[in-house]
Structures are given as C-alpha cells and as structure tokens.
Amino acid sequence: GTLLAYLHGEENRTVISGKQIPDIMRYALVAIEDERYYKHSGVDFEGFVRALVTNIQAQGVDEGFSTITMQLVGNLYLDRGDISLSRKWSEMALAWQMERKYSKNEILDMYLNTVYFGSNAYGVEAAARTYFDKDPADLTIAEAALLAGLPQRPSGYSPRRHPQAAMGRRDIVINKMFELGFITKGEAEEALDTPLELAPYSPYTKMEEPYVVAYVRKQLIDMFGEDKVFGGGLRVQTTIVPEYQRLAVDAIKTTLDQEGDPSAALVSIETKTGHIVAMVGGSDYDSSKFNLAAQGRRQPGSAFKTFCLVAALERGIDPWTTYYQSMPVTLDYPGAPEPWDVTTYGHDYYGPSTVAQATLRSDNTVYAQMALDVGAPQIVDAAYRMGITSELNPNPAIALGGLHIGVSPLEMASAYATLSNAGQHIKPTIILSVTDADGNVIWKAEPKKTQGISAAVAYEVTRLLEMNIKSGTGKNANIDRAAAGKTGTATMWGDAWFCGYTSNLSTSVWMGYPEATIPMDNVHGKKVTGGSFPAIIWQKFMYEADRDYPEEPFVEPAVKISYDRFFRSTYSVAPTSSTLSTTTTTLEPETTEPPDTTTFPTDELPPDITAPPETGPPETSF
C-alpha cells in the first residue's frame, strides 16, 4: 500500500474508469465549461447564436461556443491550431456523432481523462494527485471546483504559482454549481470558506526507493514496452516491504557512518516465495544511478566456497572425515601452464584438517585442493542450479571466489536462499501483480521453482554454515536464533561480503567502492573483511527483520545424505600424518561446535595470493 513512484512519459496521465470519477467532479466541469451540457446533443446551438452575436459586436473572437463534446473530439481527432471555419464544422459534426454513440457521463469521463490541468498533469487522476495527493474519488467540492477551473488557463490559474487567481476561479465555479443546482447553498458556503490546501509537493516529483523503482521499471519495460508502462494507467504492486528497506538503510548508515566510507548494497529474499523484500543498491541515487545490488558484478571471495562445498557433497565427499593438509600449497594440474600458489589470509596453518574445520576457518589451501578433486565444471554447475546467473569461468580459482566477471548481491541472496529452502531454487521476483486502468489483473507473479540441489545436501551445508556463525569467521552475524552464513573477502580487500540466511530470509551484503576495486585496508582503522562490517550490517538487518517471522530451526530432511566411503583424493591426507609442527583438531560429525582450542583466522583470500592460470578445467577427472 505504500506508494513508491509514479512513472510517466512526456504527458503525465493515468487513465481511470468512470466509476473512479465522482459526480461532483463532473458537475464542477459542466458548471464552468458547458452549463447546457445535459440539454444539447453535442452542439449547443443556443450558445452558438449567442457567441456569434457577441463576436460580431466585438469585431473579433470574444466568446467561444465549443461544448465539452466538441472540445473532446477536437483534442482527440482534429488539429487544435486550425481555427478555420471548415475545421469548426468538422468538430460540430464529430461531436454530434459522438453523442449518438456514448452517454453523457462516458463523454465527461473521456474528457476528464484527457484534458490538461497544468503542471504536466493530463487527466483528472494526475491532477488530483499533483495538487492534492489523493484519488479523484476523495475530492471535496472545493477541490473539484479548483480542478475544473484549470483547463481554460492552466498556467494562469496555477494554484502553486498564482494562488489568488486560482482561488478566484474556484469560487466562480462553486457559485455556478450552486446556481445550476448541483450543490446546496450550505455546501456552497462551506466550500467558499475552505482555504486553499494543496499537498506540500506533487507525488510525481518524489520517488521512494529509487534503486528499487529503476529495477522494477526496467522489468516492466521488458514485459510491456515503454508506451504501456508510461502511458497505460498500470498499477504495479511490488514485493518490497518498506520497513525492511528502512532497516537495511539504517543498518548500512549506522555501520558506515564516517565521511569517505565505502558503499554497501543489501538484498533480502523471502526464502519460501522468492520475493525480494529489501533492495538497497547504493547510498546516493542522485550521484550514481548504478544499482550495485542488482547490476553490480564484484568478486565474492570465500563466499563462493559454499558452491564448492555443495559440489563436494554431491561428489560424495564427507566433510567430517575427509582430510586435507592445511599448509601453503603449490598445485599443478593438467592443462595449467604454471603452478597455482595458495596461502591462507593470516598465513596460519593447521596441518591435517577436515573440510568441516577448513570451512569454519575459511581455509583457502584446503578448498583449493578440494576444488581440484571436485572439478571446476561441477562447481559452476552447482552455482548455476542454486541461482547464480552471471557467466562463470570453469577454473579452480572460483572455489576461492576468483571469477572473471563477478556476481551481484541479488544472485548471492538468491543462491543462498536455495540452501534455506531444502534445495529448491525459486527465481527472485519483485513484481507481484500488474493491473490495467480498469482494475483488471493483466500479470501475476508465478515464480519459477526448480529443485537445484537435494534437500540432504542443502541441510548438511546449512549445518556447517550455521556453525560458522556460532564460532567461525561469521561470529559477528549472530542474531540469537538459527542462522547460517559465509563470509567473503576478495584480493587486497577490494570487496567484502556476508551472505547468510534463516528459515525465512536470505540476505547478502556487499561492501566496497562502486567506482573501482579499491583496497579497503583502512576503514575505521581496520582492514575490511567479510566477517567485519558486512557481517555487522547483516546482523543489524536480520536481527530485526527475521523476528517478523516465527523462529524456526533448520529442519533435517527424512532422506539423509549419502557419502562415498571409498572416496580417495589426490590431495587428501590421513588424519594422523602431518608435515607441520602445529596443533590440529578433530571435528566429529555429531559435534555441534568446533573445539574451543581452535582459533580461526579472520577471513579469507590473502593479499599476496597468486591466482591459478586462467585456463580451462583439468583434462582429467579425479
């Protein structure tokens, strides 16, 4: 029910049906424009004779005789600049024909939907909104009279620029309405005593949530074309929840509250419906129209490890019992022109580590090895099935977020929602319904649903990512109810993310500089990682928004995940072997939290990591 914006072209017009136009508006128009309207048949011959005599005496055009019907056909079918006698005869003939085809009220309604009321308002709907910010049906006598007086001289009687002239014209209309019996004496006196009470501004000049409006507008144009979007009288209902928009903006502003801070974008999706309930595409639409939430393509860092984990579980890799060596690694694979050097963010290493432990530490070295076991094409496929739509390069580096193009916060929120929704992906939607000028529903959202991954895999990944918020790199995102998520930090701190979800909402937060990938190595005196500011923004938003929904734990599906007991990796190691002198920990499948003795580096991709060669996937499978 909250108005976001009006969309219109050169002519600001919203066509409405006759039942939405009150009789008082019709009476006001007839009183001032054509008092014999209900008595003539399109041409007022009495008025014609009177005007003819007056103009002859004045030796010029001092009085017109066009009826409302004649004005309408002139506006619709003839050149108003032509003042020839033949044009006037055509106007009279057309008016007579129109009156034979349409009722008096139908003609008035057509006129009121087309006439110009000034301030770029064409039609009574636009006029009522422009001057009083209300529906025509809610107009008072005084307001209807003021509007009815505008078409003769829209600029001269403009209530904003010439309020006294507008009041004088309004009072003439009111008195004429009383004279013709349209209103009582008491109603006339009350209307005459009513002060000029305009809306503080025209709603057409104000736009709530401009990034959302621009995103919706683009979709509408793709669906219906520009002519219908800007001139079809459409009413569009979106999925956006205004309160969540405010929460998102506040979460960003109260976290990034210093001059020169980077920007942030946030997208939140209702996991069971695919409805986009919040979208913040930037901090200042006036300075940048680019919607970072939907259009931005940035490096996701370790937030992309989730897709590698999904692909690994689908491959049969057991994250609780499969070990890799946490150590600086130089990886080579068929087709690579040069080796791939990988280290961790904090250069901390833990020797033999399970995939589960490495997930909570966001260990690059373990995930790089697992990516070669799983295969880059399989990771790409999992990401696509879960909701990523940007082009992905099938290179092992994607396991650590090394993408050619990058992804948007909208894509990441959508993909993570798949985990919350038992593996079912629902295509995000922001438009609920579209109705035409007559109130007929011409489009209704029917989000596309596909089973992207199995419910068992989704639950097992969720189980790990839930632990990640409790005691891993995502601890700053704790909202005191069941939630799962993953941090992400790109090379040189150029992009930072937190993507997470509950049973109700999936929300992704991106942070960075819109104009370029600029290192965020000194924001409030800190190096920005996904576990810092993005996780805090996510926590502030989700702590409030998710409490509009019942608290629900993540439900374990009846069908359990099946692991490949005979899986052997080229890079896996036995849990007892270690080439490093370091403390290791063991995380059993039934453990709910990692051991307290384990410390986790802050996050993610180190500034000095060398990305693998940009080649295709390994030619051999593991």
PDB file of C-alpha atoms in Angstrom, residues 58-193:
ATOM      1  CA  ALA A  58     -16.829  42.879 -30.639  1.00  0.00           C
ATOM      2  CA  GLN A  59     -15.481  42.568 -34.196  1.00  0.00           C
ATOM      3  CA  GLY A  60     -13.351  39.634 -33.053  1.00  0.00           C
ATOM      4  CA  VAL A  61     -13.416  36.317 -31.222  1.00  0.00           C
ATOM      5  CA  ASP A  62     -14.574  37.396 -27.782  1.00  0.00           C
ATOM      6  CA  GLU A  63     -16.643  34.339 -26.832  1.00  0.00           C
ATOM      7  CA  GLY A  64     -16.382  30.690 -27.812  1.00  0.00           C
ATOM      8  CA  PHE A  65     -19.182  28.211 -28.155  1.00  0.00           C
ATOM      9  CA  SER A  66     -17.408  24.850 -28.042  1.00  0.00           C
ATOM     10  CA  THR A  67     -19.211  22.301 -25.914  1.00  0.00           C
ATOM     11  CA  ILE A  68     -17.381  19.724 -23.813  1.00  0.00           C
ATOM     12  CA  THR A  69     -18.079  17.157 -26.525  1.00  0.00           C
ATOM     13  CA  MET A  70     -16.701  19.449 -29.222  1.00  0.00           C
ATOM     14  CA  GLN A  71     -13.576  20.099 -27.147  1.00  0.00           C
ATOM     15  CA  LEU A  72     -13.108  16.363 -26.676  1.00  0.00           C
ATOM     16  CA  VAL A  73     -13.355  15.452 -30.370  1.00  0.00           C
ATOM     17  CA  GLY A  74     -11.153  18.438 -31.185  1.00  0.00           C
ATOM     18  CA  ASN A  75      -8.493  17.192 -28.775  1.00  0.00           C
ATOM     19  CA  LEU A  76      -8.752  13.614 -29.973  1.00  0.00           C
ATOM     20  CA  TYR A  77      -9.172  13.904 -33.730  1.00  0.00           C
ATOM     21  CA  LEU A  78      -8.504  17.433 -35.014  1.00  0.00           C
ATOM     22  CA  ASP A  79      -5.731  19.995 -35.147  1.00  0.00           C
ATOM     23  CA  ARG A  80      -6.459  22.460 -32.350  1.00  0.00           C
ATOM     24  CA  GLY A  81      -4.237  25.023 -34.018  1.00  0.00           C
ATOM     25  CA  ASP A  82      -6.549  25.168 -37.027  1.00  0.00           C
ATOM     26  CA  ILE A  83      -9.170  27.927 -36.446  1.00  0.00           C
ATOM     27  CA  SER A  84     -10.757  27.733 -39.887  1.00  0.00           C
ATOM     28  CA  LEU A  85     -14.497  27.502 -40.391  1.00  0.00           C
ATOM     29  CA  SER A  86     -14.225  24.080 -42.064  1.00  0.00           C
ATOM     30  CA  ARG A  87     -12.422  22.722 -39.020  1.00  0.00           C
ATOM     31  CA  LYS A  88     -15.209  24.066 -36.768  1.00  0.00           C
ATOM     32  CA  TRP A  89     -17.852  22.361 -38.916  1.00  0.00           C
ATOM     33  CA  SER A  90     -15.903  19.076 -38.675  1.00  0.00           C
ATOM     34  CA  GLU A  91     -15.762  19.478 -34.909  1.00  0.00           C
ATOM     35  CA  MET A  92     -19.528  20.002 -34.695  1.00  0.00           C
ATOM     36  CA  ALA A  93     -20.245  17.004 -36.934  1.00  0.00           C
ATOM     37  CA  LEU A  94     -17.971  14.718 -34.929  1.00  0.00           C
ATOM     38  CA  ALA A  95     -19.456  15.929 -31.648  1.00  0.00           C
ATOM     39  CA  TRP A  96     -22.967  15.100 -32.856  1.00  0.00           C
ATOM     40  CA  GLN A  97     -21.842  11.604 -33.871  1.00  0.00           C
ATOM     41  CA  MET A  98     -20.080  11.044 -30.536  1.00  0.00           C
ATOM     42  CA  GLU A  99     -23.198  11.956 -28.577  1.00  0.00           C
ATOM     43  CA  ARG A 100     -25.132   9.323 -30.530  1.00  0.00           C
ATOM     44  CA  LYS A 101     -22.604   6.639 -29.576  1.00  0.00           C
ATOM     45  CA  TYR A 102     -21.724   7.463 -25.953  1.00  0.00           C
ATOM     46  CA  SER A 103     -23.656   8.520 -22.866  1.00  0.00           C
ATOM     47  CA  LYS A 104     -23.163  11.952 -21.329  1.00  0.00           C
ATOM     48  CA  ASN A 105     -21.152  10.551 -18.417  1.00  0.00           C
ATOM     49  CA  GLU A 106     -18.964   8.465 -20.722  1.00  0.00           C
ATOM     50  CA  ILE A 107     -18.084  11.596 -22.691  1.00  0.00           C
ATOM     51  CA  LEU A 108     -17.347  13.520 -19.488  1.00  0.00           C
ATOM     52  CA  ASP A 109     -15.115  10.693 -18.290  1.00  0.00           C
ATOM     53  CA  MET A 110     -13.195  10.640 -21.579  1.00  0.00           C
ATOM     54  CA  TYR A 111     -12.769  14.404 -21.369  1.00  0.00           C
ATOM     55  CA  LEU A 112     -11.600  14.283 -17.754  1.00  0.00           C
ATOM     56  CA  ASN A 113      -9.059  11.583 -18.665  1.00  0.00           C
ATOM     57  CA  THR A 114      -7.527  13.634 -21.490  1.00  0.00           C
ATOM     58  CA  VAL A 115      -7.711  17.345 -20.636  1.00  0.00           C
ATOM     59  CA  TYR A 116      -4.609  19.223 -19.428  1.00  0.00           C
ATOM     60  CA  PHE A 117      -4.722  20.606 -15.872  1.00  0.00           C
ATOM     61  CA  GLY A 118      -1.270  22.210 -15.772  1.00  0.00           C
ATOM     62  CA  SER A 119       1.950  21.146 -14.017  1.00  0.00           C
ATOM     63  CA  ASN A 120       2.363  18.301 -16.551  1.00  0.00           C
ATOM     64  CA  ALA A 121      -0.854  16.695 -15.269  1.00  0.00           C
ATOM     65  CA  TYR A 122      -3.032  15.234 -18.006  1.00  0.00           C
ATOM     66  CA  GLY A 123      -6.323  13.800 -16.811  1.00  0.00           C
ATOM     67  CA  VAL A 124      -8.133  14.131 -13.512  1.00  0.00           C
ATOM     68  CA  GLU A 125      -6.204  11.316 -11.793  1.00  0.00           C
ATOM     69  CA  ALA A 126      -2.866  13.027 -12.394  1.00  0.00           C
ATOM     70  CA  ALA A 127      -4.383  16.414 -11.452  1.00  0.00           C
ATOM     71  CA  ALA A 128      -5.858  15.169  -8.165  1.00  0.00           C
ATOM     72  CA  ARG A 129      -2.514  13.614  -7.275  1.00  0.00           C
ATOM     73  CA  THR A 130      -0.463  16.592  -8.397  1.00  0.00           C
ATOM     74  CA  TYR A 131      -2.347  19.218  -6.405  1.00  0.00           C
ATOM     75  CA  PHE A 132      -3.922  17.293  -3.522  1.00  0.00           C
ATOM     76  CA  ASP A 133      -2.130  13.910  -3.446  1.00  0.00           C
ATOM     77  CA  LYS A 134      -5.399  11.996  -3.333  1.00  0.00           C
ATOM     78  CA  ASP A 135      -7.633   9.864  -5.525  1.00  0.00           C
ATOM     79  CA  PRO A 136     -10.278  11.729  -7.558  1.00  0.00           C
ATOM     80  CA  ALA A 137     -12.973   9.841  -5.632  1.00  0.00           C
ATOM     81  CA  ASP A 138     -11.850  11.620  -2.448  1.00  0.00           C
ATOM     82  CA  LEU A 139     -12.050  15.176  -3.827  1.00  0.00           C
ATOM     83  CA  THR A 140     -14.106  17.726  -1.909  1.00  0.00           C
ATOM     84  CA  ILE A 141     -16.400  20.245  -3.601  1.00  0.00           C
ATOM     85  CA  ALA A 142     -13.785  22.975  -3.222  1.00  0.00           C
ATOM     86  CA  GLU A 143     -11.048  20.762  -4.666  1.00  0.00           C
ATOM     87  CA  ALA A 144     -13.174  19.580  -7.585  1.00  0.00           C
ATOM     88  CA  ALA A 145     -14.117  23.187  -8.354  1.00  0.00           C
ATOM     89  CA  LEU A 146     -10.475  24.268  -8.360  1.00  0.00           C
ATOM     90  CA  LEU A 147      -9.526  21.481 -10.797  1.00  0.00           C
ATOM     91  CA  ALA A 148     -12.483  22.199 -13.054  1.00  0.00           C
ATOM     92  CA  GLY A 149     -11.335  25.800 -13.412  1.00  0.00           C
ATOM     93  CA  LEU A 150      -7.841  24.913 -14.584  1.00  0.00           C
ATOM     94  CA  PRO A 151      -8.256  23.644 -18.198  1.00  0.00           C
ATOM     95  CA  GLN A 152      -9.200  27.097 -19.546  1.00  0.00           C
ATOM     96  CA  ARG A 153      -5.881  28.644 -18.415  1.00  0.00           C
ATOM     97  CA  PRO A 154      -3.677  26.004 -16.717  1.00  0.00           C
ATOM     98  CA  SER A 155      -0.717  28.351 -16.216  1.00  0.00           C
ATOM     99  CA  GLY A 156      -2.671  31.479 -15.309  1.00  0.00           C
ATOM    100  CA  TYR A 157      -4.767  29.677 -12.715  1.00  0.00           C
ATOM    101  CA  SER A 158      -1.931  27.522 -11.351  1.00  0.00           C
ATOM    102  CA  PRO A 159      -2.640  27.183  -7.610  1.00  0.00           C
ATOM    103  CA  ARG A 160       1.049  26.896  -6.790  1.00  0.00           C
ATOM    104  CA  ARG A 161       2.240  29.896  -8.806  1.00  0.00           C
ATOM    105  CA  HIS A 162      -0.915  32.053  -8.730  1.00  0.00           C
ATOM    106  CA  PRO A 163      -2.896  31.026  -5.635  1.00  0.00           C
ATOM    107  CA  GLN A 164      -5.142  34.131  -5.581  1.00  0.00           C
ATOM    108  CA  ALA A 165      -6.136  33.727  -9.218  1.00  0.00           C
ATOM    109  CA  ALA A 166      -6.782  30.035  -8.615  1.00  0.00           C
ATOM    110  CA  MET A 167      -8.984  30.830  -5.587  1.00  0.00           C
ATOM    111  CA  GLY A 168     -10.952  33.398  -7.577  1.00  0.00           C
ATOM    112  CA  ARG A 169     -11.537  30.961 -10.410  1.00  0.00           C
ATOM    113  CA  ARG A 170     -12.507  28.218  -7.923  1.00  0.00           C
ATOM    114  CA  ASP A 171     -15.122  30.463  -6.284  1.00  0.00           C
ATOM    115  CA  ILE A 172     -16.654  31.231  -9.683  1.00  0.00           C
ATOM    116  CA  VAL A 173     -17.059  27.507 -10.292  1.00  0.00           C
ATOM    117  CA  ILE A 174     -18.589  26.936  -6.832  1.00  0.00           C
ATOM    118  CA  ASN A 175     -21.160  29.712  -7.320  1.00  0.00           C
ATOM    119  CA  LYS A 176     -22.011  28.365 -10.765  1.00  0.00           C
ATOM    120  CA  MET A 177     -22.521  24.873  -9.310  1.00  0.00           C
ATOM    121  CA  PHE A 178     -24.970  26.329  -6.776  1.00  0.00           C
ATOM    122  CA  GLU A 179     -26.719  28.364  -9.475  1.00  0.00           C
ATOM    123  CA  LEU A 180     -27.279  25.242 -11.576  1.00  0.00           C
ATOM    124  CA  GLY A 181     -28.500  23.216  -8.592  1.00  0.00           C
ATOM    125  CA  PHE A 182     -25.568  20.814  -8.404  1.00  0.00           C
ATOM    126  CA  ILE A 183     -24.878  21.698  -4.753  1.00  0.00           C
ATOM    127  CA  THR A 184     -26.908  23.235  -1.929  1.00  0.00           C
ATOM    128  CA  LYS A 185     -26.455  26.725  -0.510  1.00  0.00           C
ATOM    129  CA  GLY A 186     -24.856  25.301   2.633  1.00  0.00           C
ATOM    130  CA  GLU A 187     -22.412  23.208   0.613  1.00  0.00           C
ATOM    131  CA  ALA A 188     -21.509  26.237  -1.486  1.00  0.00           C
ATOM    132  CA  GLU A 189     -20.902  28.431   1.565  1.00  0.00           C
ATOM    133  CA  GLU A 190     -18.734  25.773   3.187  1.00  0.00           C
ATOM    134  CA  ALA A 191     -16.721  25.292   0.001  1.00  0.00           C
ATOM    135  CA  LEU A 192     -16.237  29.053  -0.419  1.00  0.00           C
ATOM    136  CA  ASP A 193     -14.907  29.282   3.149  1.00  0.00           C
TER     137      ASP A 193
END
